[in-house]
Coordinates of C-alpha atoms in Angstrom, one line a residue:
M1 CA 0.0 0.1 0.0
G2 CA 2.7 2.4 -1.0
N3 CA 6.3 2.8 -1.2
C4 CA 7.7 4.1 2.1
I5 CA 11.1 3.1 3.0
P6 CA 11.1 2.0 6.8
G7 CA 12.9 4.4 9.2
S8 CA 12.5 5.1 12.9
P9 CA 9.2 6.2 14.3
E10 CA 10.9 9.6 15.2
I11 CA 11.6 10.5 11.7
V12 CA 8.5 9.1 10.1
V13 CA 7.9 12.5 8.3
N14 CA 11.2 12.1 6.5
R15 CA 10.5 8.6 5.1
T16 CA 10.7 8.8 1.3
S17 CA 9.4 6.9 -1.7
S18 CA 11.5 3.9 -2.7
F19 CA 11.4 5.4 -6.3
L20 CA 13.2 8.4 -4.8
V21 CA 15.9 6.0 -3.2
D22 CA 16.3 4.3 -6.6
L23 CA 16.7 7.8 -8.1
F24 CA 19.3 8.6 -5.4
N25 CA 21.1 5.4 -6.1
S26 CA 21.1 5.9 -9.7
I27 CA 23.1 9.1 -9.4
Y28 CA 26.1 7.1 -8.2
D29 CA 25.5 4.1 -10.4
E30 CA 28.0 2.4 -12.9
G31 CA 29.5 4.9 -15.6
Y32 CA 29.9 7.6 -12.8
T33 CA 33.0 9.8 -13.8
D34 CA 34.5 12.9 -12.3
D35 CA 33.4 14.9 -15.3
D36 CA 29.7 15.0 -14.0
T37 CA 30.3 15.4 -10.5
D38 CA 28.7 18.9 -10.4
S39 CA 25.7 18.0 -12.4
N40 CA 25.0 14.7 -10.3
Y41 CA 25.5 16.7 -7.0
E42 CA 23.1 19.2 -8.3
D43 CA 20.5 16.5 -9.1
F44 CA 21.0 14.9 -5.8
V45 CA 20.5 18.3 -3.9
A46 CA 17.6 19.1 -6.0
A47 CA 15.9 15.9 -5.0
E48 CA 17.1 15.6 -1.5
P49 CA 14.1 17.7 0.0
C50 CA 11.7 15.3 -1.4
H51 CA 10.0 14.3 1.9
N52 CA 7.0 12.2 1.1
R53 CA 3.8 13.3 3.0
Y54 CA 2.0 10.1 1.9
C55 CA 4.2 8.1 4.3
P56 CA 3.2 9.6 7.5
F57 CA -0.7 9.2 6.3
F58 CA 0.1 5.5 5.4
Y59 CA 1.6 4.6 8.9
R60 CA -1.3 6.3 10.5
A61 CA -4.2 5.1 8.5
A62 CA -3.2 1.7 7.0
P63 CA -3.2 -0.4 10.3
P64 CA -6.8 0.4 11.4
F65 CA -8.0 0.2 7.9
L66 CA -6.6 -3.3 7.3
A67 CA -7.8 -4.4 10.8
A68 CA -11.4 -3.2 10.0
T69 CA -11.4 -4.5 6.5
A70 CA -10.0 -8.1 7.9
A71 CA -12.7 -8.3 10.4
T72 CA -15.4 -7.3 7.9
A73 CA -14.1 -9.8 5.5
L74 CA -13.8 -12.7 7.8
V75 CA -17.5 -12.2 9.3
A76 CA -18.9 -11.8 5.7
T77 CA -16.9 -14.8 4.4
A78 CA -18.1 -17.0 7.4
A79 CA -21.8 -15.9 6.8
L80 CA -21.5 -16.8 3.0
L81 CA -20.1 -20.2 3.8
L82 CA -22.8 -20.7 6.4
A83 CA -25.3 -19.8 4.0
L84 CA -23.9 -21.9 1.3
A85 CA -24.0 -24.8 3.6
L86 CA -27.6 -24.3 4.9
R87 CA -29.2 -23.2 1.7
P88 CA -27.1 -24.5 -1.2
H89 CA -30.1 -24.2 -3.6
A90 CA -29.8 -20.4 -3.5
W91 CA -26.9 -20.9 -6.0
P92 CA -28.1 -23.8 -8.0
R93 CA -25.6 -23.2 -10.9
G94 CA -22.7 -21.9 -9.1
R95 CA -22.3 -23.4 -5.8
A96 CA -18.7 -24.6 -6.4
L97 CA -17.7 -21.2 -7.8
V98 CA -19.2 -19.3 -4.8
A99 CA -17.2 -21.7 -2.4
Q100 CA -14.1 -20.9 -4.1
L101 CA -14.7 -17.1 -4.2
A102 CA -15.5 -17.3 -0.5
A103 CA -12.1 -19.2 -0.1
C104 CA -10.2 -16.5 -2.1
C105 CA -11.7 -13.8 0.0
G106 CA -11.0 -15.5 3.2
L107 CA -7.3 -16.3 2.3
F108 CA -6.8 -12.6 1.5
A109 CA -8.5 -11.5 4.6
I110 CA -6.2 -13.6 6.9
T111 CA -3.1 -11.9 5.5
L112 CA -4.3 -8.3 6.6
P113 CA -4.0 -8.7 10.4
P114 CA -0.2 -9.7 10.2
T115 CA 0.3 -6.9 7.6
A116 CA -1.4 -4.4 9.8
A117 CA 0.6 -5.5 12.8
G118 CA 3.8 -5.2 10.8
I119 CA 3.1 -1.7 9.9
A120 CA 2.1 -0.5 13.2
W121 CA 5.0 -2.3 15.4
G122 CA 7.4 -3.4 12.7
W123 CA 7.7 -6.8 10.9
R124 CA 9.4 -9.3 13.3
A125 CA 8.6 -12.6 11.5
G126 CA 11.2 -12.5 9.1
E127 CA 11.7 -12.8 5.3
G128 CA 10.1 -16.2 4.8
P129 CA 6.7 -15.4 6.4
C130 CA 6.7 -12.1 4.6
R131 CA 6.9 -13.7 1.2
A132 CA 4.4 -16.3 2.2
V133 CA 2.0 -13.4 3.0
L134 CA 2.7 -11.8 -0.3
L135 CA 2.3 -15.1 -2.0
L136 CA -1.1 -15.7 -0.5
Q137 CA -2.3 -12.2 -1.1
H138 CA -1.4 -12.0 -4.7
G139 CA -2.4 -15.8 -5.3
S140 CA -5.9 -15.2 -3.8
V141 CA -6.4 -12.2 -6.0
L142 CA -5.1 -13.8 -9.0
A143 CA -7.3 -17.0 -8.3
Q144 CA -10.4 -15.1 -8.0
G145 CA -9.7 -13.2 -11.2
L146 CA -8.9 -16.2 -13.2
L147 CA -12.1 -18.0 -11.9
L148 CA -14.2 -15.1 -12.8
G149 CA -12.7 -14.8 -16.0
A150 CA -13.1 -18.6 -16.8
G151 CA -16.7 -18.3 -15.7
G152 CA -17.2 -15.3 -18.0
F153 CA -15.8 -17.2 -21.1
G154 CA -17.9 -20.2 -20.3
V155 CA -15.2 -22.5 -19.2
R156 CA -16.8 -22.9 -15.7
G157 CA -18.5 -26.1 -15.0
R158 CA -16.4 -28.4 -17.3
G159 CA -14.9 -30.4 -14.3
W160 CA -12.7 -30.0 -11.4
C161 CA -9.6 -30.3 -13.4
V162 CA -10.1 -27.0 -15.1
E163 CA -10.6 -25.2 -11.6
A164 CA -7.4 -27.0 -10.3
V165 CA -5.4 -25.8 -13.2
L166 CA -6.7 -22.3 -12.5
W167 CA -5.8 -22.5 -8.8
V168 CA -2.2 -23.8 -9.7
A169 CA -1.7 -21.1 -12.4
A170 CA -2.7 -18.5 -9.9
V171 CA -0.1 -19.7 -7.3
V172 CA 2.7 -19.9 -10.0
M173 CA 1.7 -16.4 -11.3
A174 CA 2.0 -15.1 -7.7
V175 CA 5.6 -16.3 -7.2
P176 CA 7.1 -13.3 -8.8
A177 CA 5.4 -11.0 -6.5
A178 CA 6.6 -13.1 -3.6
L179 CA 10.2 -13.0 -4.7
S180 CA 10.2 -9.4 -5.5
G181 CA 9.0 -8.6 -2.1
G182 CA 10.7 -9.0 1.2
T183 CA 11.7 -7.2 4.4
A184 CA 13.4 -3.9 4.7
G185 CA 14.8 -2.2 7.9
T186 CA 15.5 -3.7 11.2
G187 CA 14.2 -3.9 14.5
L188 CA 11.0 -1.9 15.3
S189 CA 11.4 -0.2 11.8
A190 CA 11.4 -3.5 9.7
Q191 CA 8.6 -3.7 7.2
C192 CA 7.2 -6.4 4.8
V193 CA 7.4 -4.5 1.5
Q194 CA 6.0 -5.3 -1.8
R195 CA 9.3 -4.6 -3.7
N196 CA 12.6 -5.3 -2.4
V197 CA 14.5 -5.7 -5.6
D198 CA 15.7 -3.5 -8.5
V199 CA 13.0 -2.0 -10.7
D200 CA 14.5 -3.7 -13.8
S201 CA 14.7 -7.2 -12.2
A202 CA 13.0 -10.1 -14.0
V203 CA 10.7 -10.9 -11.2
H204 CA 9.5 -7.4 -10.7
L205 CA 8.8 -6.9 -14.6
L206 CA 7.2 -10.5 -14.5
Q207 CA 4.9 -9.3 -11.5
L208 CA 3.9 -6.1 -13.4
T209 CA 3.0 -8.0 -16.5
V210 CA 0.8 -10.5 -14.6
C211 CA -1.1 -7.8 -13.0
C212 CA -1.7 -6.1 -16.2
C213 CA -2.9 -9.3 -17.7
V214 CA -5.4 -10.3 -15.0
L215 CA -6.6 -7.1 -13.8
L216 CA -6.7 -5.1 -17.1
L217 CA -6.5 -7.3 -20.3
L218 CA -8.7 -10.1 -18.9
P219 CA -11.6 -7.7 -18.1
G220 CA -11.2 -6.0 -21.3
A221 CA -11.3 -9.2 -23.2
L222 CA -14.5 -10.3 -21.3
L223 CA -16.1 -6.9 -21.9
T224 CA -15.3 -7.0 -25.6
A225 CA -16.7 -10.6 -25.9
A226 CA -19.7 -9.6 -24.1
V227 CA -20.4 -6.7 -26.4
L228 CA -19.7 -8.7 -29.6
R229 CA -22.1 -11.5 -28.4
G230 CA -24.8 -8.9 -27.1
M231 CA -24.4 -10.1 -23.6
R232 CA -23.7 -7.1 -21.7
G233 CA -26.6 -7.5 -19.4
A234 CA -25.6 -11.1 -18.5
M235 CA -21.9 -10.1 -18.0
G236 CA -22.8 -7.5 -15.6
R237 CA -24.5 -9.9 -13.0
G238 CA -22.6 -11.4 -10.1
V239 CA -19.4 -10.2 -8.5
G240 CA -17.1 -10.4 -11.6
W241 CA -17.5 -6.5 -12.5
L242 CA -17.4 -5.6 -8.7
F243 CA -13.9 -7.5 -8.4
W244 CA -12.5 -5.8 -11.7
G245 CA -13.9 -2.5 -10.9
L246 CA -12.1 -2.4 -7.4
W247 CA -8.9 -3.8 -8.9
A248 CA -8.8 -2.0 -12.1
P249 CA -7.5 1.4 -10.7
Y250 CA -4.6 -0.7 -9.2
G251 CA -3.9 -2.2 -12.5
V252 CA -3.7 1.4 -14.1
V253 CA -1.3 2.5 -11.2
V254 CA 0.9 -0.5 -12.1
V255 CA 1.1 0.7 -15.6
V256 CA 2.1 4.2 -14.5
E257 CA 4.8 2.6 -12.2
L258 CA 6.3 1.1 -15.3
L259 CA 6.1 4.4 -17.1
L260 CA 7.9 6.1 -14.0
E261 CA 10.6 3.3 -14.0
V262 CA 11.4 3.6 -17.7
G263 CA 11.6 7.4 -17.6
V264 CA 8.7 8.2 -19.8
M265 CA 7.2 10.2 -17.1
P266 CA 9.0 13.1 -15.3
L267 CA 11.0 12.2 -12.3
T268 CA 9.9 14.9 -9.9
C269 CA 9.1 15.0 -6.3
S270 CA 5.5 15.7 -7.0
A271 CA 5.3 12.8 -9.4
F272 CA 6.5 10.5 -7.0
E273 CA 4.4 11.5 -4.2
S274 CA 1.3 11.5 -6.4
F275 CA 2.1 8.0 -7.4
D276 CA 2.5 6.9 -3.8
F277 CA -1.0 8.3 -3.1
A278 CA -2.5 6.6 -6.1
L279 CA -0.8 3.2 -5.4
G280 CA -1.9 3.3 -1.6
L281 CA -5.4 4.3 -2.4
S282 CA -5.9 1.8 -5.1
T283 CA -4.5 -0.9 -3.3
A284 CA -7.0 -0.2 -0.5
L285 CA -9.7 0.0 -2.9
G286 CA -8.7 -3.5 -4.3
G287 CA -8.6 -4.9 -0.8
L288 CA -12.1 -4.1 -0.2
H289 CA -13.2 -6.9 -2.4
C290 CA -12.8 -9.4 0.3
C291 CA -15.4 -7.9 2.4
L292 CA -17.6 -6.7 -0.4
A293 CA -17.6 -9.7 -2.6
P294 CA -19.2 -12.2 0.0
L295 CA -21.8 -9.3 0.8
V296 CA -22.8 -9.0 -2.8
L297 CA -23.1 -12.6 -3.2
L298 CA -25.3 -13.2 -0.1
L299 CA -27.5 -10.1 -1.5
T300 CA -27.7 -11.6 -5.0
A301 CA -28.9 -15.1 -3.5
F302 CA -31.4 -13.3 -1.3
C303 CA -32.8 -11.2 -4.0
G304 CA -32.7 -14.0 -6.4
H305 CA -34.7 -16.2 -3.6
K306 CA -37.2 -13.3 -3.0
G307 CA -37.8 -12.7 -6.9
G308 CA -37.9 -16.4 -7.5
E309 CA -35.0 -16.2 -10.0
K310 CA -31.7 -18.2 -10.2
C311 CA -28.6 -16.4 -9.5

């Protein structure tokens, strides 16, 4: 939920974006010569006052938001699973899908409390658990996207083998996110961060590609297919478009991140700070899927039961 480099709580207002740190490091990268000492020093001095105002906001707002989202999501998911067990006929054509979507939301939700605790008091579990949390977070989101995408293209309902392949694919596609993340800082300032590798590393670029494919290209293909087949109304039912509507802004921000990294967009303090706010808010918006999706599924079943329709 942002790119704040960990520091001591006393200097939280001076925490900077990880992009700024990459920019500072690039000033003294390979190819440095004495001839450009003055220009490099001037660039460093010009960038040095960039104190990201997003970071204090992040450390203040993220823990309670994540805790509240996790609690709501776990209650909503438990209610959905209970309803699915007691009234399975409310989803006559999609019980397996509803159960798997509930599992995705539950898996995502259980990663939020340790994330919130790590932000508030420092990540003390180490590198392995941090990457496991990232793998679970990204894997559950990707699995939900692939399941909804398969249902949109009519692949759903062709046996458990297809669903098993989708789950395995989601886990494999989440591996780059786990490998590109890790811990940063020490002691109370340690954090489990989304990116702990170079911006041009293979795993990071692969992670960006996966996010773009599942969160942007897949819903775009579904929308195009729905329009061509005249099924816009049918495609709008269920939680599919809720999921992609919540996560699409994050996918767009990922594209902006790539543009920043390759230098297409200007490398200014305001650009980095705006990006951090956009990244944090879009991630928070996407995270709401784990509590809104179960509620929408329950509401859909309830309305369908009252109206005598099938969900």
